[in-house]
Amino acid sequence: MDKYEAYEKYLEYEENIPGQRRGRVKTHPTKKNNKKPAITMSDLTDFIDDAAAWVPTYAASLDPKHHERQWLIDSLASFYQDNILTDVIRRVKGGKEANVYCCTGHPASGLDLIAAKLYRPRTLRTLKNDAIYKSGRQLRGEDGKELKGRREKLALVQKTNFGKHLDMVWWINNEFSVQQKLFQAGADVPRPIGHNGNTILMEYIGDEWLPAPALNDVSLDRYEAEQLLGLILKNIRLMLENHFVHGDLSAFNILYWEGSISIIDFPQVVDARKNPHAQSLLERDVKRVCDYFAKFKAYSEPEAISRELWLNYMGSL
Ligand SMILES: Nc1ncnc2c1ncn2[C@@H]1O[C@H](COP(=O)(O)OP(=O)(O)OP(=O)(O)O)[C@@H](O)[C@H]1O
Ligand SMILES: [Mg+2]
């Protein structure tokens, strides 16, 4: 059973333990409900065996019954087995959709610290307007190949569990491959390391005591603000030259560490050649960035900047 299935099974198991139902609408027991076969501990053997092998420091600090503990171990055990990471020190950020953890890298990874972004199961990216970002996308499976099968397309449209799984796989594949292309193109993004199931690994920005704050939590003098604004606009241009528009760029998705910036969070990136909303998303990204820096007296003209960026890009095609 793969990791995702293992976790789904784990949740099903957890939901079937009396008194542990979480947020489910109570229904009268019907024949149909009764037909569902009970999940027994023996169904979970693979999962528990895997989990027993490795208990990272952060997981050990949690109550053994806490579902985060099992989820974390199951999501990251393969990276541990592959000598990519050795421990999970702490949770940096917990959210509705994803948790980010600080991990120590195995010497073979070449990194002291690694950030692991784990998407929560059954929650798909609840982007404000999913359709805007998905316009013009190609459907791809776990192996990154385009999905052509009727079964997959139908599952996506009907939003079955399999369809939802495919949807999450698509978001994660997309996020990782965009970050990889941007890193290779020389953009200021954390170095991507790998992905598997619900998880993306990348270079950790910060140190063992503190994660890098988002720009939004940083106060800048005017000179530094002007420098960083120039740097971020350079990154936006570089992204566009590679046909990408971030689509959710703001001071919340830019980390600041020792005078440098790292742009993060790429699931909603759109392809400027295919997505009809690319230009308006670019305008919004530029405006949010410029508005942030204006607070530190680094003034700019976002409309003129995005117009110039777009015209230049169109002229290059
Ligand atoms: N490479 C990294 N190094 C250090 N911290 C990171 C890294 N990536 C993400 N984080 C931390 O995790 C937070 C959430 O990451 P990200 O924006 O990718 O996820 P998200 O699910 O979109 O969360 P949000 O909805 O808060 O934006 C970041 O604001 C940052 O604090
Ligand atoms: Mg974010």
PDB file of C-alpha atoms in Angstrom, residues 144-307:
ATOM      1  CA  GLY A 144       4.258  13.435 -14.111  1.00  0.00           C
ATOM      2  CA  LYS A 145       2.872  12.024 -17.354  1.00  0.00           C
ATOM      3  CA  GLU A 146      -0.222  13.503 -18.906  1.00  0.00           C
ATOM      4  CA  LEU A 147      -3.426  11.698 -17.966  1.00  0.00           C
ATOM      5  CA  LYS A 148      -5.384  10.674 -20.987  1.00  0.00           C
ATOM      6  CA  GLY A 149      -7.604   7.957 -19.509  1.00  0.00           C
ATOM      7  CA  ARG A 150     -11.344   8.321 -19.349  1.00  0.00           C
ATOM      8  CA  ARG A 151     -11.347   6.841 -15.834  1.00  0.00           C
ATOM      9  CA  GLU A 152      -9.079   9.556 -14.447  1.00  0.00           C
ATOM     10  CA  LYS A 153     -10.908  12.399 -16.153  1.00  0.00           C
ATOM     11  CA  LEU A 154     -14.256  11.120 -14.958  1.00  0.00           C
ATOM     12  CA  ALA A 155     -12.958  10.721 -11.400  1.00  0.00           C
ATOM     13  CA  LEU A 156     -11.739  14.322 -11.407  1.00  0.00           C
ATOM     14  CA  VAL A 157     -15.020  15.677 -12.693  1.00  0.00           C
ATOM     15  CA  GLN A 158     -17.081  13.589 -10.303  1.00  0.00           C
ATOM     16  CA  LYS A 159     -14.723  14.392  -7.399  1.00  0.00           C
ATOM     17  CA  THR A 160     -14.589  10.804  -6.193  1.00  0.00           C
ATOM     18  CA  ASN A 161     -11.921   9.931  -3.611  1.00  0.00           C
ATOM     19  CA  PHE A 162      -9.706   8.758  -6.444  1.00  0.00           C
ATOM     20  CA  GLY A 163     -10.400  12.025  -8.276  1.00  0.00           C
ATOM     21  CA  LYS A 164      -9.518  14.056  -5.187  1.00  0.00           C
ATOM     22  CA  HIS A 165      -6.318  12.085  -4.807  1.00  0.00           C
ATOM     23  CA  LEU A 166      -5.428  12.816  -8.449  1.00  0.00           C
ATOM     24  CA  ASP A 167      -6.171  16.472  -7.867  1.00  0.00           C
ATOM     25  CA  MET A 168      -3.820  16.634  -4.875  1.00  0.00           C
ATOM     26  CA  VAL A 169      -1.151  14.757  -6.814  1.00  0.00           C
ATOM     27  CA  TRP A 170      -1.528  17.293  -9.597  1.00  0.00           C
ATOM     28  CA  TRP A 171      -1.070  20.265  -7.261  1.00  0.00           C
ATOM     29  CA  ILE A 172       1.982  18.745  -5.602  1.00  0.00           C
ATOM     30  CA  ASN A 173       3.636  17.679  -8.867  1.00  0.00           C
ATOM     31  CA  ASN A 174       3.015  21.113 -10.258  1.00  0.00           C
ATOM     32  CA  GLU A 175       4.367  22.902  -7.194  1.00  0.00           C
ATOM     33  CA  PHE A 176       7.553  20.839  -7.138  1.00  0.00           C
ATOM     34  CA  SER A 177       8.279  20.995 -10.852  1.00  0.00           C
ATOM     35  CA  VAL A 178       7.722  24.770 -10.971  1.00  0.00           C
ATOM     36  CA  GLN A 179      10.071  25.277  -8.029  1.00  0.00           C
ATOM     37  CA  GLN A 180      12.658  23.056  -9.692  1.00  0.00           C
ATOM     38  CA  LYS A 181      12.512  24.967 -12.986  1.00  0.00           C
ATOM     39  CA  LEU A 182      12.724  28.304 -11.203  1.00  0.00           C
ATOM     40  CA  PHE A 183      15.663  27.182  -9.104  1.00  0.00           C
ATOM     41  CA  GLN A 184      17.487  25.967 -12.201  1.00  0.00           C
ATOM     42  CA  ALA A 185      16.751  29.276 -13.943  1.00  0.00           C
ATOM     43  CA  GLY A 186      18.485  31.081 -11.052  1.00  0.00           C
ATOM     44  CA  ALA A 187      15.436  32.508  -9.266  1.00  0.00           C
ATOM     45  CA  ASP A 188      15.587  33.187  -5.512  1.00  0.00           C
ATOM     46  CA  VAL A 189      13.604  30.148  -4.382  1.00  0.00           C
ATOM     47  CA  PRO A 190      14.559  27.474  -1.818  1.00  0.00           C
ATOM     48  CA  ARG A 191      16.401  24.588  -3.440  1.00  0.00           C
ATOM     49  CA  PRO A 192      13.847  21.826  -4.065  1.00  0.00           C
ATOM     50  CA  ILE A 193      14.969  18.399  -2.870  1.00  0.00           C
ATOM     51  CA  GLY A 194      12.250  15.880  -3.562  1.00  0.00           C
ATOM     52  CA  HIS A 195       8.598  15.030  -3.341  1.00  0.00           C
ATOM     53  CA  ASN A 196       6.595  11.954  -2.549  1.00  0.00           C
ATOM     54  CA  GLY A 197       2.882  11.484  -1.903  1.00  0.00           C
ATOM     55  CA  ASN A 198       1.648  14.473   0.077  1.00  0.00           C
ATOM     56  CA  THR A 199       5.112  15.901   0.795  1.00  0.00           C
ATOM     57  CA  ILE A 200       7.578  18.349  -0.727  1.00  0.00           C
ATOM     58  CA  LEU A 201      11.104  18.738   0.648  1.00  0.00           C
ATOM     59  CA  MET A 202      13.219  21.812   0.115  1.00  0.00           C
ATOM     60  CA  GLU A 203      16.093  23.791   1.564  1.00  0.00           C
ATOM     61  CA  TYR A 204      15.129  25.292   4.912  1.00  0.00           C
ATOM     62  CA  ILE A 205      15.451  29.065   5.151  1.00  0.00           C
ATOM     63  CA  GLY A 206      16.479  30.094   8.659  1.00  0.00           C
ATOM     64  CA  ASP A 207      18.573  28.360  11.269  1.00  0.00           C
ATOM     65  CA  GLU A 208      18.036  25.717  13.906  1.00  0.00           C
ATOM     66  CA  TRP A 209      16.585  28.258  16.321  1.00  0.00           C
ATOM     67  CA  LEU A 210      14.467  30.422  14.072  1.00  0.00           C
ATOM     68  CA  PRO A 211      12.731  30.026  10.729  1.00  0.00           C
ATOM     69  CA  ALA A 212      13.067  32.941   8.332  1.00  0.00           C
ATOM     70  CA  PRO A 213      10.200  35.394   8.847  1.00  0.00           C
ATOM     71  CA  ALA A 214       7.959  36.353   5.956  1.00  0.00           C
ATOM     72  CA  LEU A 215       8.695  39.827   4.557  1.00  0.00           C
ATOM     73  CA  ASN A 216       5.388  40.839   6.017  1.00  0.00           C
ATOM     74  CA  ASP A 217       6.853  40.540   9.519  1.00  0.00           C
ATOM     75  CA  VAL A 218       9.994  42.497   8.709  1.00  0.00           C
ATOM     76  CA  SER A 219      10.676  46.197   9.005  1.00  0.00           C
ATOM     77  CA  LEU A 220      13.060  47.699   6.443  1.00  0.00           C
ATOM     78  CA  ASP A 221      14.852  50.971   5.975  1.00  0.00           C
ATOM     79  CA  ARG A 222      14.240  52.753   2.700  1.00  0.00           C
ATOM     80  CA  TYR A 223      17.541  51.791   1.117  1.00  0.00           C
ATOM     81  CA  GLU A 224      17.088  48.080   1.801  1.00  0.00           C
ATOM     82  CA  ALA A 225      13.448  48.260   0.709  1.00  0.00           C
ATOM     83  CA  GLU A 226      14.526  49.709  -2.658  1.00  0.00           C
ATOM     84  CA  GLN A 227      17.159  47.003  -3.094  1.00  0.00           C
ATOM     85  CA  LEU A 228      14.737  44.193  -2.266  1.00  0.00           C
ATOM     86  CA  LEU A 229      11.976  45.630  -4.437  1.00  0.00           C
ATOM     87  CA  GLY A 230      14.407  45.637  -7.368  1.00  0.00           C
ATOM     88  CA  LEU A 231      15.413  42.066  -6.585  1.00  0.00           C
ATOM     89  CA  ILE A 232      11.841  40.803  -6.397  1.00  0.00           C
ATOM     90  CA  LEU A 233      10.882  42.536  -9.656  1.00  0.00           C
ATOM     91  CA  LYS A 234      13.920  40.891 -11.237  1.00  0.00           C
ATOM     92  CA  ASN A 235      12.598  37.543 -10.021  1.00  0.00           C
ATOM     93  CA  ILE A 236       9.123  38.242 -11.379  1.00  0.00           C
ATOM     94  CA  ARG A 237      10.706  39.042 -14.773  1.00  0.00           C
ATOM     95  CA  LEU A 238      12.796  35.871 -14.663  1.00  0.00           C
ATOM     96  CA  MET A 239       9.713  33.813 -13.819  1.00  0.00           C
ATOM     97  CA  LEU A 240       7.854  35.336 -16.738  1.00  0.00           C
ATOM     98  CA  GLU A 241      10.761  34.652 -19.091  1.00  0.00           C
ATOM     99  CA  ASN A 242      10.226  31.043 -18.048  1.00  0.00           C
ATOM    100  CA  HIS A 243       6.474  31.451 -18.732  1.00  0.00           C
ATOM    101  CA  PHE A 244       5.429  31.471 -15.068  1.00  0.00           C
ATOM    102  CA  VAL A 245       3.279  33.874 -13.095  1.00  0.00           C
ATOM    103  CA  HIS A 246       3.334  33.169  -9.343  1.00  0.00           C
ATOM    104  CA  GLY A 247      -0.336  34.013  -8.894  1.00  0.00           C
ATOM    105  CA  ASP A 248      -0.212  34.444  -5.102  1.00  0.00           C
ATOM    106  CA  LEU A 249       2.825  36.632  -4.612  1.00  0.00           C
ATOM    107  CA  SER A 250       2.779  38.934  -1.602  1.00  0.00           C
ATOM    108  CA  ALA A 251       4.908  39.750   1.436  1.00  0.00           C
ATOM    109  CA  PHE A 252       3.449  36.577   3.039  1.00  0.00           C
ATOM    110  CA  ASN A 253       5.044  34.286   0.455  1.00  0.00           C
ATOM    111  CA  ILE A 254       8.499  35.845   0.464  1.00  0.00           C
ATOM    112  CA  LEU A 255      10.895  34.821   3.240  1.00  0.00           C
ATOM    113  CA  TYR A 256      13.601  37.184   4.454  1.00  0.00           C
ATOM    114  CA  TRP A 257      16.843  35.948   5.939  1.00  0.00           C
ATOM    115  CA  GLU A 258      20.116  37.823   6.473  1.00  0.00           C
ATOM    116  CA  GLY A 259      19.365  40.406   3.812  1.00  0.00           C
ATOM    117  CA  SER A 260      18.275  37.846   1.184  1.00  0.00           C
ATOM    118  CA  ILE A 261      14.827  36.897   0.001  1.00  0.00           C
ATOM    119  CA  SER A 262      13.333  33.531  -0.979  1.00  0.00           C
ATOM    120  CA  ILE A 263      10.060  33.276  -2.831  1.00  0.00           C
ATOM    121  CA  ILE A 264       7.916  30.289  -1.758  1.00  0.00           C
ATOM    122  CA  ASP A 265       4.546  28.608  -2.257  1.00  0.00           C
ATOM    123  CA  PHE A 266       4.065  27.637  -5.903  1.00  0.00           C
ATOM    124  CA  PRO A 267       0.992  25.405  -6.250  1.00  0.00           C
ATOM    125  CA  GLN A 268      -1.067  28.088  -7.946  1.00  0.00           C
ATOM    126  CA  VAL A 269       1.574  29.218 -10.451  1.00  0.00           C
ATOM    127  CA  VAL A 270       0.099  29.600 -13.930  1.00  0.00           C
ATOM    128  CA  ASP A 271       1.597  29.158 -17.375  1.00  0.00           C
ATOM    129  CA  ALA A 272       1.593  32.570 -19.063  1.00  0.00           C
ATOM    130  CA  ARG A 273       1.298  30.950 -22.517  1.00  0.00           C
ATOM    131  CA  LYS A 274      -1.849  29.026 -21.687  1.00  0.00           C
ATOM    132  CA  ASN A 275      -3.739  30.640 -18.848  1.00  0.00           C
ATOM    133  CA  PRO A 276      -6.090  33.419 -19.946  1.00  0.00           C
ATOM    134  CA  HIS A 277      -5.835  35.053 -16.495  1.00  0.00           C
ATOM    135  CA  ALA A 278      -2.022  35.248 -16.505  1.00  0.00           C
ATOM    136  CA  GLN A 279      -1.822  38.973 -17.201  1.00  0.00           C
ATOM    137  CA  SER A 280      -4.272  39.962 -14.483  1.00  0.00           C
ATOM    138  CA  LEU A 281      -2.564  37.634 -11.976  1.00  0.00           C
ATOM    139  CA  LEU A 282       0.767  39.260 -12.885  1.00  0.00           C
ATOM    140  CA  GLU A 283      -0.735  42.718 -12.305  1.00  0.00           C
ATOM    141  CA  ARG A 284      -2.004  41.622  -8.898  1.00  0.00           C
ATOM    142  CA  ASP A 285       1.356  40.085  -7.902  1.00  0.00           C
ATOM    143  CA  VAL A 286       3.246  43.237  -8.905  1.00  0.00           C
ATOM    144  CA  LYS A 287       0.760  45.488  -7.141  1.00  0.00           C
ATOM    145  CA  ARG A 288       0.916  43.579  -3.859  1.00  0.00           C
ATOM    146  CA  VAL A 289       4.704  43.653  -3.886  1.00  0.00           C
ATOM    147  CA  CYS A 290       4.884  47.358  -4.749  1.00  0.00           C
ATOM    148  CA  ASP A 291       2.257  48.238  -2.114  1.00  0.00           C
ATOM    149  CA  TYR A 292       4.260  46.415   0.543  1.00  0.00           C
ATOM    150  CA  PHE A 293       7.474  48.305  -0.251  1.00  0.00           C
ATOM    151  CA  ALA A 294       5.675  51.640  -0.428  1.00  0.00           C
ATOM    152  CA  LYS A 295       5.178  51.284   3.358  1.00  0.00           C
ATOM    153  CA  PHE A 296       8.943  51.754   3.640  1.00  0.00           C
ATOM    154  CA  LYS A 297       8.989  54.665   1.209  1.00  0.00           C
ATOM    155  CA  ALA A 298      10.279  52.617  -1.725  1.00  0.00           C
ATOM    156  CA  TYR A 299       7.730  53.950  -4.201  1.00  0.00           C
ATOM    157  CA  SER A 300       7.051  52.503  -7.643  1.00  0.00           C
ATOM    158  CA  GLU A 301       4.336  52.412 -10.282  1.00  0.00           C
ATOM    159  CA  PRO A 302       2.876  48.915 -10.307  1.00  0.00           C
ATOM    160  CA  GLU A 303       0.590  49.420 -13.329  1.00  0.00           C
ATOM    161  CA  ALA A 304       3.435  50.712 -15.471  1.00  0.00           C
ATOM    162  CA  ILE A 305       5.758  47.955 -14.249  1.00  0.00           C
ATOM    163  CA  SER A 306       3.375  45.110 -14.999  1.00  0.00           C
ATOM    164  CA  ARG A 307       2.465  46.614 -18.391  1.00  0.00           C
TER     165      ARG A 307
END
